[in-house]
Amino acid sequence: MPISRPSGQIATRPLLWTISVALAVVLLIGVWATGGLRAAPRPRIRRPATAIDLGGYEVTVTDAVLRRPARGSVVSLLVTLGVKNKERRSALLDDFTINALSLESAGGPAVTAAMAQATSQGADVNMLPPRVPVTVVLRYVLPRGTVPPPGFHARLALWRYDHREDFFYGHVEWVSRKPADPKSRQSAEFAVPLPLRREGL
C-alpha cells in the first residue's frame, strides 16, 4: 500500500527551494557589487633600472642588497633608488618614502622599514629638490638573528602620485593614490622585482 504524505509537506519543498535560490542570487549580487568576484588588480611589473613615472616623481631602482654587518646580528635589506622630483618645488623625503613606496617580501622572515637617507651632489638632504636627481637608500631590517633563506625574495611597490597647489599661498600638497586603509584591495601602480645581492651572508 503506498504511503500517503501530508500535502503541506509536499508543498513546502518547492517553497524552500525557491527561497534558497533567491537568497543565493541576492548573495552573489551583493558580492559582485562590492568587487568580490573581480580579481584584485595587480601592479604593472617593471624591471630594475627602468625609469618609472609616478606623476610627481620619476623613480629608478638601481640596486638591492641583503647585508649583515661585520659585527652584529641584524640583517638589512638596502634598496637604492634614483629619484627626481618632476615639479618646480621641493618635496619632503619622508612624504615620498612613507606614501609612495611599500615593500613586499616572501619566502622568509618579515621585513620592517627602518630609515631612508638621500644624497644630492655629494651632500645629505631631507628634501627632494625640483628637477634634480637624488640618490635615496631605503633600509629595511629583518628580525635579529635571522638568516634569509635562499628562496627569500622581495619587490618594491610604487604608488602613483599627484599634487594640488593652493591658489593663494602656493602650497603644494602631494596626493598619493595609495589607500589609507591597509586592508584595501587597491593595488600599487607599479612593482619592481629586486634581484638581491648578498653581502656577509
PDB file of C-alpha atoms in Angstrom, residues 43-46 50-61 81-87 95-102 128 136 138 156-163 173-178 187-192:
ATOM      1  CA  PRO A  43      50.595  46.331 -10.305  1.00  0.00           C
ATOM      2  CA  ARG A  44      52.386  46.561 -13.603  1.00  0.00           C
ATOM      3  CA  ILE A  45      55.800  44.919 -13.345  1.00  0.00           C
ATOM      4  CA  ARG A  46      58.844  46.970 -14.329  1.00  0.00           C
ATOM      5  CA  THR A  50      63.766  51.283 -15.673  1.00  0.00           C
ATOM      6  CA  ALA A  51      62.641  54.864 -15.025  1.00  0.00           C
ATOM      7  CA  ILE A  52      59.066  54.821 -13.675  1.00  0.00           C
ATOM      8  CA  ASP A  53      56.796  57.855 -13.871  1.00  0.00           C
ATOM      9  CA  LEU A  54      54.765  58.216 -10.666  1.00  0.00           C
ATOM     10  CA  GLY A  55      53.265  61.564 -11.575  1.00  0.00           C
ATOM     11  CA  GLY A  56      55.170  63.851  -9.223  1.00  0.00           C
ATOM     12  CA  TYR A  57      58.287  61.704  -9.183  1.00  0.00           C
ATOM     13  CA  GLU A  58      60.420  59.670 -11.536  1.00  0.00           C
ATOM     14  CA  VAL A  59      61.922  56.634  -9.809  1.00  0.00           C
ATOM     15  CA  THR A  60      64.581  54.147 -10.885  1.00  0.00           C
ATOM     16  CA  VAL A  61      65.564  51.156  -8.736  1.00  0.00           C
ATOM     17  CA  LEU A  81      66.829  54.444  -5.897  1.00  0.00           C
ATOM     18  CA  GLY A  82      67.405  57.286  -8.276  1.00  0.00           C
ATOM     19  CA  VAL A  83      64.604  59.795  -7.658  1.00  0.00           C
ATOM     20  CA  LYS A  84      63.742  63.007  -9.464  1.00  0.00           C
ATOM     21  CA  ASN A  85      61.112  65.455  -8.273  1.00  0.00           C
ATOM     22  CA  LYS A  86      59.424  66.489 -11.511  1.00  0.00           C
ATOM     23  CA  GLU A  87      57.762  69.582 -10.080  1.00  0.00           C
ATOM     24  CA  ASP A  95      56.485  62.285   2.322  1.00  0.00           C
ATOM     25  CA  PHE A  96      57.833  60.343  -0.613  1.00  0.00           C
ATOM     26  CA  THR A  97      59.087  57.298   1.296  1.00  0.00           C
ATOM     27  CA  ILE A  98      56.013  56.914   3.515  1.00  0.00           C
ATOM     28  CA  ASN A  99      53.332  57.440   0.894  1.00  0.00           C
ATOM     29  CA  ALA A 100      54.845  56.463  -2.454  1.00  0.00           C
ATOM     30  CA  LEU A 101      56.634  53.227  -1.571  1.00  0.00           C
ATOM     31  CA  SER A 102      55.924  49.896   0.066  1.00  0.00           C
ATOM     32  CA  LEU A 128      63.748  66.227  -2.922  1.00  0.00           C
ATOM     33  CA  VAL A 136      67.791  57.506  -1.997  1.00  0.00           C
ATOM     34  CA  LEU A 138      65.938  52.640   1.810  1.00  0.00           C
ATOM     35  CA  LEU A 156      59.223  47.333  -4.315  1.00  0.00           C
ATOM     36  CA  ALA A 157      55.658  48.549  -4.851  1.00  0.00           C
ATOM     37  CA  LEU A 158      55.328  52.091  -6.180  1.00  0.00           C
ATOM     38  CA  TRP A 159      52.186  54.205  -5.757  1.00  0.00           C
ATOM     39  CA  ARG A 160      51.359  56.912  -8.258  1.00  0.00           C
ATOM     40  CA  TYR A 161      51.401  60.493  -7.003  1.00  0.00           C
ATOM     41  CA  ASP A 162      49.623  63.707  -7.972  1.00  0.00           C
ATOM     42  CA  HIS A 163      49.680  67.156  -6.416  1.00  0.00           C
ATOM     43  CA  GLU A 173      50.139  69.092  -1.358  1.00  0.00           C
ATOM     44  CA  TRP A 174      51.271  65.721  -2.656  1.00  0.00           C
ATOM     45  CA  VAL A 175      48.347  63.348  -3.078  1.00  0.00           C
ATOM     46  CA  SER A 176      49.112  59.643  -3.164  1.00  0.00           C
ATOM     47  CA  ARG A 177      46.787  57.105  -4.722  1.00  0.00           C
ATOM     48  CA  LYS A 178      47.794  54.670  -2.004  1.00  0.00           C
ATOM     49  CA  SER A 187      46.974  47.641  -5.757  1.00  0.00           C
ATOM     50  CA  ALA A 188      50.070  49.735  -6.329  1.00  0.00           C
ATOM     51  CA  GLU A 189      50.617  51.278  -9.737  1.00  0.00           C
ATOM     52  CA  PHE A 190      53.946  49.551 -10.395  1.00  0.00           C
ATOM     53  CA  ALA A 191      56.082  46.818  -8.862  1.00  0.00           C
ATOM     54  CA  VAL A 192      59.811  46.226  -9.321  1.00  0.00           C
TER      55      VAL A 192
END
